[in-house]
Amino acid sequence: SRTIQAALISASVLLLVSIIGWLIILYINKPKVDSGEIETIPSENRLPLSLKKICQDIDSRPLVQRDDTAKRYIGIKIESEKLKLFDIHEYTNEGTFSLIMIFPEELDESYLTGRKIYCTVERDKYPELNAANRGLEFYVSGQIKAAGRSYIRLSDVSLKFD
């Protein structure tokens, strides 16, 4: 009876040690995608980035990671990115235009599902916008102020028209 109890205890301990060993191995080898962690990119590899590359990085992530990934880019400066005007709203009391832009290669219909880039500019500084139509292409420089899975908002914006 003592021999049987000792054998059962030894078998139980051996089984417990085996289970713990397998759990450790599984934890060490688990894929990053399942962990919910977002891979960080060293700052020297992040710059210079275009809005297009930033959007491609966001879109390449699992859906639940996209908002957090987008927020990592807040503060990044964008230099001379070619965009296309989708819509414009005038705020006469403030003397500003609020612009909604998309990438030049995107169709206007993609506005509903694609990435939107927003900014506000001074009306007097860009008289070209007074007669602008959807599809007008121009270059935008600025800093990413806010970002999410489907939008980027720029601040300190300057525009350059061809």
PDB file of C-alpha atoms in Angstrom:
ATOM      1  CA  SER A   1       0.000   0.000   0.000  1.00  0.00           C
ATOM      2  CA  ARG A   2       2.860   2.414   0.798  1.00  0.00           C
ATOM      3  CA  THR A   3       4.596   1.354  -2.393  1.00  0.00           C
ATOM      4  CA  ILE A   4       1.458   2.089  -4.423  1.00  0.00           C
ATOM      5  CA  GLN A   5       1.040   5.508  -2.741  1.00  0.00           C
ATOM      6  CA  ALA A   6       4.694   6.366  -3.422  1.00  0.00           C
ATOM      7  CA  ALA A   7       4.312   5.299  -7.059  1.00  0.00           C
ATOM      8  CA  LEU A   8       1.144   7.427  -7.463  1.00  0.00           C
ATOM      9  CA  ILE A   9       2.827  10.450  -5.876  1.00  0.00           C
ATOM     10  CA  SER A  10       5.905  10.034  -8.113  1.00  0.00           C
ATOM     11  CA  ALA A  11       3.716   9.701 -11.217  1.00  0.00           C
ATOM     12  CA  SER A  12       1.691  12.791 -10.234  1.00  0.00           C
ATOM     13  CA  VAL A  13       4.831  14.877  -9.654  1.00  0.00           C
ATOM     14  CA  LEU A  14       6.299  13.708 -12.961  1.00  0.00           C
ATOM     15  CA  LEU A  15       3.066  14.597 -14.793  1.00  0.00           C
ATOM     16  CA  LEU A  16       2.945  18.026 -13.117  1.00  0.00           C
ATOM     17  CA  VAL A  17       6.572  18.770 -14.035  1.00  0.00           C
ATOM     18  CA  SER A  18       5.886  17.713 -17.644  1.00  0.00           C
ATOM     19  CA  ILE A  19       2.838  19.984 -17.893  1.00  0.00           C
ATOM     20  CA  ILE A  20       4.752  22.945 -16.461  1.00  0.00           C
ATOM     21  CA  GLY A  21       7.605  22.301 -18.913  1.00  0.00           C
ATOM     22  CA  TRP A  22       5.211  22.255 -21.878  1.00  0.00           C
ATOM     23  CA  LEU A  23       3.533  25.462 -20.702  1.00  0.00           C
ATOM     24  CA  ILE A  24       6.911  27.192 -20.469  1.00  0.00           C
ATOM     25  CA  ILE A  25       7.856  26.042 -23.972  1.00  0.00           C
ATOM     26  CA  LEU A  26       4.498  27.219 -25.365  1.00  0.00           C
ATOM     27  CA  TYR A  27       4.859  30.605 -23.640  1.00  0.00           C
ATOM     28  CA  ILE A  28       8.381  31.162 -24.977  1.00  0.00           C
ATOM     29  CA  ASN A  29       7.450  30.186 -28.545  1.00  0.00           C
ATOM     30  CA  LYS A  30       4.061  31.888 -28.823  1.00  0.00           C
ATOM     31  CA  PRO A  31       3.656  34.110 -31.911  1.00  0.00           C
ATOM     32  CA  LYS A  32       3.627  37.894 -31.417  1.00  0.00           C
ATOM     33  CA  VAL A  33       0.350  38.292 -33.303  1.00  0.00           C
ATOM     34  CA  ASP A  34      -1.484  36.256 -30.663  1.00  0.00           C
ATOM     35  CA  SER A  35       0.130  38.141 -27.808  1.00  0.00           C
ATOM     36  CA  GLY A  36      -1.603  41.435 -28.513  1.00  0.00           C
ATOM     37  CA  GLU A  37       1.793  43.158 -28.451  1.00  0.00           C
ATOM     38  CA  ILE A  38       2.676  45.680 -31.109  1.00  0.00           C
ATOM     39  CA  GLU A  39       6.118  45.365 -32.572  1.00  0.00           C
ATOM     40  CA  THR A  40       8.070  48.547 -32.086  1.00  0.00           C
ATOM     41  CA  ILE A  41      10.153  49.995 -34.862  1.00  0.00           C
ATOM     42  CA  PRO A  42      13.460  51.582 -33.867  1.00  0.00           C
ATOM     43  CA  SER A  43      13.294  55.339 -34.464  1.00  0.00           C
ATOM     44  CA  GLU A  44      16.240  55.287 -36.870  1.00  0.00           C
ATOM     45  CA  ASN A  45      14.210  52.981 -39.151  1.00  0.00           C
ATOM     46  CA  ARG A  46      11.022  55.018 -38.919  1.00  0.00           C
ATOM     47  CA  LEU A  47      12.158  58.189 -40.598  1.00  0.00           C
ATOM     48  CA  PRO A  48      11.620  59.472 -43.160  1.00  0.00           C
ATOM     49  CA  LEU A  49       8.268  57.839 -43.759  1.00  0.00           C
ATOM     50  CA  SER A  50       5.585  58.870 -46.149  1.00  0.00           C
ATOM     51  CA  LEU A  51       1.906  58.894 -45.278  1.00  0.00           C
ATOM     52  CA  LYS A  52       1.516  56.060 -47.752  1.00  0.00           C
ATOM     53  CA  LYS A  53       4.065  53.875 -45.907  1.00  0.00           C
ATOM     54  CA  ILE A  54       2.482  54.730 -42.566  1.00  0.00           C
ATOM     55  CA  CYS A  55      -0.942  53.705 -43.881  1.00  0.00           C
ATOM     56  CA  GLN A  56       0.492  50.479 -45.322  1.00  0.00           C
ATOM     57  CA  ASP A  57       2.002  49.663 -41.917  1.00  0.00           C
ATOM     58  CA  ILE A  58      -1.306  50.321 -40.152  1.00  0.00           C
ATOM     59  CA  ASP A  59      -3.228  48.242 -42.704  1.00  0.00           C
ATOM     60  CA  SER A  60      -0.780  45.327 -42.395  1.00  0.00           C
ATOM     61  CA  ARG A  61      -1.579  44.857 -38.701  1.00  0.00           C
ATOM     62  CA  PRO A  62      -4.314  42.656 -37.233  1.00  0.00           C
ATOM     63  CA  LEU A  63      -7.558  44.632 -36.887  1.00  0.00           C
ATOM     64  CA  VAL A  64      -7.374  44.939 -33.107  1.00  0.00           C
ATOM     65  CA  GLN A  65      -3.871  46.455 -33.312  1.00  0.00           C
ATOM     66  CA  ARG A  66      -4.559  49.106 -35.951  1.00  0.00           C
ATOM     67  CA  ASP A  67      -5.646  51.971 -33.684  1.00  0.00           C
ATOM     68  CA  ASP A  68      -2.673  51.468 -31.354  1.00  0.00           C
ATOM     69  CA  THR A  69      -0.314  51.199 -34.318  1.00  0.00           C
ATOM     70  CA  ALA A  70      -1.708  54.421 -35.802  1.00  0.00           C
ATOM     71  CA  LYS A  71      -1.189  56.281 -32.518  1.00  0.00           C
ATOM     72  CA  ARG A  72       2.537  55.416 -32.600  1.00  0.00           C
ATOM     73  CA  TYR A  73       2.907  57.779 -35.543  1.00  0.00           C
ATOM     74  CA  ILE A  74       1.569  60.869 -33.752  1.00  0.00           C
ATOM     75  CA  GLY A  75       4.240  63.564 -33.882  1.00  0.00           C
ATOM     76  CA  ILE A  76       5.887  62.329 -37.100  1.00  0.00           C
ATOM     77  CA  LYS A  77       6.543  65.089 -39.639  1.00  0.00           C
ATOM     78  CA  ILE A  78       5.421  64.556 -43.206  1.00  0.00           C
ATOM     79  CA  GLU A  79       7.275  66.306 -46.025  1.00  0.00           C
ATOM     80  CA  SER A  80       5.733  67.030 -49.409  1.00  0.00           C
ATOM     81  CA  GLU A  81       3.212  64.183 -49.709  1.00  0.00           C
ATOM     82  CA  LYS A  82       1.101  64.273 -52.867  1.00  0.00           C
ATOM     83  CA  LEU A  83      -2.612  64.051 -52.000  1.00  0.00           C
ATOM     84  CA  LYS A  84      -5.932  64.605 -53.729  1.00  0.00           C
ATOM     85  CA  LEU A  85      -8.710  66.856 -52.454  1.00  0.00           C
ATOM     86  CA  PHE A  86     -11.876  64.953 -51.692  1.00  0.00           C
ATOM     87  CA  ASP A  87     -13.883  67.643 -49.923  1.00  0.00           C
ATOM     88  CA  ILE A  88     -13.514  71.083 -48.412  1.00  0.00           C
ATOM     89  CA  HIS A  89     -15.500  72.952 -45.761  1.00  0.00           C
ATOM     90  CA  GLU A  90     -15.208  76.671 -45.234  1.00  0.00           C
ATOM     91  CA  TYR A  91     -15.402  78.142 -41.752  1.00  0.00           C
ATOM     92  CA  THR A  92     -15.947  81.835 -42.515  1.00  0.00           C
ATOM     93  CA  ASN A  93     -15.995  82.889 -38.845  1.00  0.00           C
ATOM     94  CA  GLU A  94     -12.554  81.391 -38.332  1.00  0.00           C
ATOM     95  CA  GLY A  95     -11.140  82.207 -41.774  1.00  0.00           C
ATOM     96  CA  THR A  96     -10.151  78.586 -42.367  1.00  0.00           C
ATOM     97  CA  PHE A  97     -10.776  75.675 -44.683  1.00  0.00           C
ATOM     98  CA  SER A  98     -11.081  72.133 -43.393  1.00  0.00           C
ATOM     99  CA  LEU A  99      -9.766  69.706 -46.021  1.00  0.00           C
ATOM    100  CA  ILE A 100     -10.504  66.032 -46.491  1.00  0.00           C
ATOM    101  CA  MET A 101      -7.903  64.375 -48.691  1.00  0.00           C
ATOM    102  CA  ILE A 102      -7.204  60.917 -50.091  1.00  0.00           C
ATOM    103  CA  PHE A 103      -4.268  59.417 -51.953  1.00  0.00           C
ATOM    104  CA  PRO A 104      -4.130  60.334 -55.678  1.00  0.00           C
ATOM    105  CA  GLU A 105      -4.454  56.746 -56.893  1.00  0.00           C
ATOM    106  CA  GLU A 106      -7.626  56.126 -54.879  1.00  0.00           C
ATOM    107  CA  LEU A 107     -11.029  56.476 -56.467  1.00  0.00           C
ATOM    108  CA  ASP A 108     -13.479  58.914 -54.936  1.00  0.00           C
ATOM    109  CA  GLU A 109     -15.719  55.977 -53.998  1.00  0.00           C
ATOM    110  CA  SER A 110     -12.954  54.625 -51.747  1.00  0.00           C
ATOM    111  CA  TYR A 111     -13.592  57.539 -49.404  1.00  0.00           C
ATOM    112  CA  LEU A 112     -16.190  55.443 -47.614  1.00  0.00           C
ATOM    113  CA  THR A 113     -13.773  52.610 -46.852  1.00  0.00           C
ATOM    114  CA  GLY A 114     -10.314  54.066 -47.419  1.00  0.00           C
ATOM    115  CA  ARG A 115      -8.053  56.246 -45.350  1.00  0.00           C
ATOM    116  CA  LYS A 116      -8.953  59.915 -44.959  1.00  0.00           C
ATOM    117  CA  ILE A 117      -6.399  62.626 -44.252  1.00  0.00           C
ATOM    118  CA  TYR A 118      -7.725  65.751 -42.553  1.00  0.00           C
ATOM    119  CA  CYS A 119      -6.249  69.189 -41.950  1.00  0.00           C
ATOM    120  CA  THR A 120      -7.237  72.795 -41.436  1.00  0.00           C
ATOM    121  CA  VAL A 121      -5.532  75.656 -43.255  1.00  0.00           C
ATOM    122  CA  GLU A 122      -5.889  79.438 -43.286  1.00  0.00           C
ATOM    123  CA  ARG A 123      -8.215  80.571 -46.055  1.00  0.00           C
ATOM    124  CA  ASP A 124      -6.224  83.692 -46.979  1.00  0.00           C
ATOM    125  CA  LYS A 125      -2.974  81.762 -47.268  1.00  0.00           C
ATOM    126  CA  TYR A 126      -4.322  79.433 -50.017  1.00  0.00           C
ATOM    127  CA  PRO A 127      -6.579  81.341 -52.457  1.00  0.00           C
ATOM    128  CA  GLU A 128      -6.330  78.361 -54.861  1.00  0.00           C
ATOM    129  CA  LEU A 129      -8.768  76.524 -52.604  1.00  0.00           C
ATOM    130  CA  ASN A 130     -11.548  79.083 -53.241  1.00  0.00           C
ATOM    131  CA  ALA A 131     -12.117  77.566 -56.696  1.00  0.00           C
ATOM    132  CA  ALA A 132     -10.924  74.013 -55.983  1.00  0.00           C
ATOM    133  CA  ASN A 133     -12.809  70.990 -57.217  1.00  0.00           C
ATOM    134  CA  ARG A 134     -12.711  67.409 -56.022  1.00  0.00           C
ATOM    135  CA  GLY A 135      -9.639  65.688 -57.415  1.00  0.00           C
ATOM    136  CA  LEU A 136      -7.277  68.669 -57.215  1.00  0.00           C
ATOM    137  CA  GLU A 137      -3.806  67.301 -56.470  1.00  0.00           C
ATOM    138  CA  PHE A 138      -1.240  69.132 -54.369  1.00  0.00           C
ATOM    139  CA  TYR A 139       1.629  68.519 -51.968  1.00  0.00           C
ATOM    140  CA  VAL A 140       1.086  68.554 -48.221  1.00  0.00           C
ATOM    141  CA  SER A 141       3.621  68.947 -45.427  1.00  0.00           C
ATOM    142  CA  GLY A 142       2.750  68.849 -41.750  1.00  0.00           C
ATOM    143  CA  GLN A 143       2.841  66.858 -38.558  1.00  0.00           C
ATOM    144  CA  ILE A 144       0.603  63.955 -37.561  1.00  0.00           C
ATOM    145  CA  LYS A 145      -1.591  65.289 -34.762  1.00  0.00           C
ATOM    146  CA  ALA A 146      -4.015  62.358 -34.438  1.00  0.00           C
ATOM    147  CA  ALA A 147      -4.408  58.984 -36.112  1.00  0.00           C
ATOM    148  CA  GLY A 148      -6.663  55.956 -36.091  1.00  0.00           C
ATOM    149  CA  ARG A 149      -7.369  52.898 -38.203  1.00  0.00           C
ATOM    150  CA  SER A 150      -9.121  54.942 -40.928  1.00  0.00           C
ATOM    151  CA  TYR A 151      -7.883  58.514 -40.588  1.00  0.00           C
ATOM    152  CA  ILE A 152      -4.882  60.759 -40.080  1.00  0.00           C
ATOM    153  CA  ARG A 153      -5.173  64.381 -38.921  1.00  0.00           C
ATOM    154  CA  LEU A 154      -2.325  66.757 -39.724  1.00  0.00           C
ATOM    155  CA  SER A 155      -1.394  69.999 -37.986  1.00  0.00           C
ATOM    156  CA  ASP A 156       1.032  72.803 -38.868  1.00  0.00           C
ATOM    157  CA  VAL A 157       0.177  72.186 -42.512  1.00  0.00           C
ATOM    158  CA  SER A 158       1.576  73.854 -45.588  1.00  0.00           C
ATOM    159  CA  LEU A 159       0.335  73.206 -49.114  1.00  0.00           C
ATOM    160  CA  LYS A 160       2.133  73.494 -52.437  1.00  0.00           C
ATOM    161  CA  PHE A 161       0.246  73.598 -55.722  1.00  0.00           C
ATOM    162  CA  ASP A 162       1.824  72.673 -59.084  1.00  0.00           C
TER     163      ASP A 162
END
